């Protein structure tokens, strides 16, 4: 049985890494006078993929921004990229700079930049039918609601959060006190009977919702394992996969090469409860009777600060 996960989006703050739950609704603003100050952005961006340790991939791809006020759309998936300012310095910018009006704005940002999203002013934002079976990229979302100029300044602070889940395996043999005697190697591990697709939406209160959609007949197959074999003390560890947050009873199928012969082990009642923005590592022990013992550990995604990302020609 699937569950619909809710997680608060990040609220814009005056400090780049300050984080607060969005406790107020996103609302309309009235047209007033236009200003000459450009709309700029700062962003604190978490680690974008398990293999990414620096900002270079983000610089190469950029991210997209949606936003506006009242019934006016100002940003409709505008790409933000690493470029050159008029004074020659490098930084984050976008084409056709916008200037502030005396309205209350709502902003939504997504990485990767090519992600398709639906935005309706002033406060409806959604990514429908996102398929993690096809797109094995992390999905980062930032929300900044109720930003007014000049009260909140000309720069909008964005703090990106992970909308999906990361899953990995660590597999070894149960220690029976007897010599292993054989060479064991993981060929593959498959989590079946799961949802790989889902909708990511933000409601008019600024609340982030992630829920699976489509068929529950999907699967995630892990084939990238470190190490040539595993023992009672040395596990084989898989590379993480990006998965759709959900709660259900799945199936687990493991194929093991034992001295050149493939054996298969199944676990039908493989319970999963995956929340957005969490890493799950399944520590498995293969028993002498070819059964699977499961222990799950969780960690929050790393949040390295990669610096103040300044968007707009405010330098």
CSV table of C-alpha atoms in Angstrom, one decimal, residues 109-247:
chain,number,residue,atom,x,y,z
A,109,UNK,CA,13.5,26.6,-8.8
A,110,UNK,CA,14.4,23.1,-10.1
A,111,UNK,CA,17.6,21.2,-10.9
A,112,UNK,CA,18.2,19.7,-13.5
A,113,UNK,CA,17.3,22.6,-15.6
A,114,UNK,CA,15.6,20.5,-18.3
A,115,UNK,CA,13.0,19.2,-15.9
A,116,UNK,CA,9.4,19.8,-17.2
A,117,UNK,CA,7.2,21.6,-14.7
A,118,UNK,CA,3.8,23.2,-14.7
A,119,UNK,CA,3.3,26.6,-13.1
A,120,UNK,CA,0.1,28.6,-12.7
A,121,UNK,CA,0.4,32.0,-11.0
A,122,UNK,CA,0.4,32.9,-8.3
A,123,UNK,CA,1.0,29.7,-6.3
A,124,UNK,CA,0.5,26.4,-8.2
A,125,UNK,CA,3.6,24.4,-9.1
A,126,UNK,CA,4.0,20.7,-10.1
A,127,UNK,CA,6.2,18.2,-11.8
A,128,UNK,CA,3.9,15.4,-13.0
A,129,UNK,CA,4.8,11.8,-13.9
A,130,UNK,CA,8.5,12.1,-13.0
A,131,UNK,CA,10.0,8.7,-13.9
A,132,UNK,CA,13.0,7.6,-11.8
A,133,UNK,CA,13.2,4.4,-13.9
A,134,UNK,CA,14.2,6.6,-16.8
A,135,UNK,CA,15.8,9.6,-15.1
A,136,UNK,CA,18.4,8.5,-12.6
A,137,UNK,CA,19.3,12.1,-11.7
A,138,UNK,CA,18.6,13.7,-8.4
A,139,UNK,CA,15.8,16.2,-8.4
A,140,UNK,CA,16.3,19.4,-6.4
A,141,UNK,CA,13.6,21.9,-5.6
A,142,UNK,CA,13.7,25.3,-4.0
A,143,UNK,CA,10.7,27.5,-3.0
A,144,UNK,CA,10.7,31.1,-2.0
A,145,UNK,CA,7.2,32.5,-1.4
A,146,UNK,CA,5.9,36.0,-0.3
A,147,UNK,CA,9.0,37.9,-1.4
A,148,UNK,CA,8.4,41.6,-1.7
A,149,UNK,CA,10.7,44.4,-2.8
A,150,UNK,CA,12.1,46.5,-1.2
A,151,UNK,CA,11.1,44.9,2.2
A,152,UNK,CA,12.8,41.6,1.5
A,153,UNK,CA,15.7,43.0,-0.6
A,154,UNK,CA,16.4,42.7,-4.3
A,155,UNK,CA,18.0,39.2,-4.0
A,156,UNK,CA,15.9,36.1,-3.5
A,157,UNK,CA,17.5,33.4,-1.4
A,158,UNK,CA,16.9,29.8,-2.6
A,159,UNK,CA,17.7,26.7,-0.6
A,160,UNK,CA,17.4,23.6,-2.7
A,161,UNK,CA,16.1,20.3,-1.2
A,162,UNK,CA,16.1,16.7,-2.4
A,163,UNK,CA,12.6,15.6,-3.5
A,164,UNK,CA,13.5,12.0,-4.1
A,165,UNK,CA,15.2,9.1,-2.2
A,166,UNK,CA,18.6,7.4,-2.5
A,167,UNK,CA,18.9,3.6,-1.9
A,168,UNK,CA,22.0,1.4,-1.8
A,169,UNK,CA,22.9,-2.2,-0.7
A,170,UNK,CA,25.7,-3.6,1.5
A,171,UNK,CA,25.7,-7.4,1.3
A,172,UNK,CA,27.8,-10.0,3.1
A,173,UNK,CA,27.6,-13.6,4.4
A,174,UNK,CA,26.4,-14.5,7.9
A,175,UNK,CA,29.2,-15.5,10.2
A,176,UNK,CA,28.6,-19.2,11.1
A,177,UNK,CA,32.1,-19.7,12.6
A,178,UNK,CA,33.0,-22.0,9.8
A,179,UNK,CA,35.4,-21.3,6.9
A,180,UNK,CA,33.7,-19.8,3.9
A,181,UNK,CA,35.4,-22.0,1.4
A,182,UNK,CA,33.7,-20.6,-1.7
A,183,UNK,CA,33.9,-17.3,-3.7
A,184,UNK,CA,30.7,-15.3,-3.5
A,185,UNK,CA,30.0,-12.4,-5.9
A,186,UNK,CA,26.8,-10.4,-6.3
A,187,UNK,CA,25.6,-10.3,-9.9
A,188,UNK,CA,22.5,-8.2,-9.2
A,189,UNK,CA,19.9,-7.1,-6.6
A,190,UNK,CA,16.4,-6.2,-7.7
A,191,UNK,CA,13.7,-4.4,-5.7
A,192,UNK,CA,10.4,-5.3,-7.5
A,193,UNK,CA,6.7,-4.5,-7.2
A,194,UNK,CA,7.4,-0.8,-6.6
A,195,UNK,CA,6.4,2.6,-8.1
A,196,UNK,CA,9.1,4.2,-10.2
A,197,UNK,CA,7.0,7.2,-11.2
A,198,UNK,CA,5.3,10.0,-9.2
A,199,UNK,CA,4.1,13.6,-8.9
A,200,UNK,CA,5.9,16.3,-7.0
A,201,UNK,CA,3.6,19.3,-6.2
A,202,UNK,CA,3.7,22.4,-4.0
A,203,UNK,CA,0.3,23.5,-2.7
A,204,UNK,CA,-0.8,27.1,-2.0
A,205,UNK,CA,0.5,26.9,1.6
A,206,UNK,CA,4.0,26.2,0.2
A,207,UNK,CA,3.9,22.5,1.3
A,208,UNK,CA,5.8,20.0,-0.8
A,209,UNK,CA,4.0,16.7,-1.7
A,210,UNK,CA,5.6,13.7,-3.3
A,211,UNK,CA,3.4,10.7,-4.1
A,212,UNK,CA,3.8,7.7,-6.4
A,213,UNK,CA,1.6,7.3,-9.5
A,214,UNK,CA,1.1,4.7,-12.2
A,215,UNK,CA,1.7,1.0,-11.9
A,216,UNK,CA,3.3,-0.7,-8.9
A,217,UNK,CA,4.9,-3.2,-11.2
A,218,UNK,CA,8.2,-1.3,-11.5
A,219,UNK,CA,11.6,-2.4,-10.4
A,220,UNK,CA,15.0,-1.0,-9.5
A,221,UNK,CA,17.9,-3.3,-10.5
A,222,UNK,CA,21.4,-2.8,-8.9
A,223,UNK,CA,24.3,-4.2,-10.8
A,224,UNK,CA,27.1,-1.7,-9.9
A,225,UNK,CA,28.8,-3.3,-6.9
A,226,UNK,CA,32.2,-2.5,-5.5
A,227,UNK,CA,34.5,-5.4,-4.9
A,228,UNK,CA,35.1,-8.7,-6.6
A,229,UNK,CA,33.6,-10.9,-3.9
A,230,UNK,CA,32.1,-10.8,-0.4
A,231,UNK,CA,32.7,-12.7,2.8
A,232,UNK,CA,31.5,-12.7,6.4
A,233,UNK,CA,33.5,-9.5,7.1
A,234,UNK,CA,33.9,-7.8,3.8
A,235,UNK,CA,30.6,-6.8,2.0
A,236,UNK,CA,30.0,-5.9,-1.5
A,237,UNK,CA,28.5,-2.4,-1.7
A,238,UNK,CA,26.3,-1.1,-4.5
A,239,UNK,CA,26.3,2.3,-6.0
A,240,UNK,CA,23.1,4.3,-4.9
A,241,UNK,CA,20.1,4.6,-7.1
A,242,UNK,CA,17.5,7.4,-7.1
A,243,UNK,CA,14.1,6.1,-6.2
A,244,UNK,CA,10.5,7.5,-5.8
A,245,UNK,CA,9.5,8.0,-2.2
A,246,UNK,CA,6.8,5.5,-1.2
A,247,UNK,CA,5.7,3.0,1.4
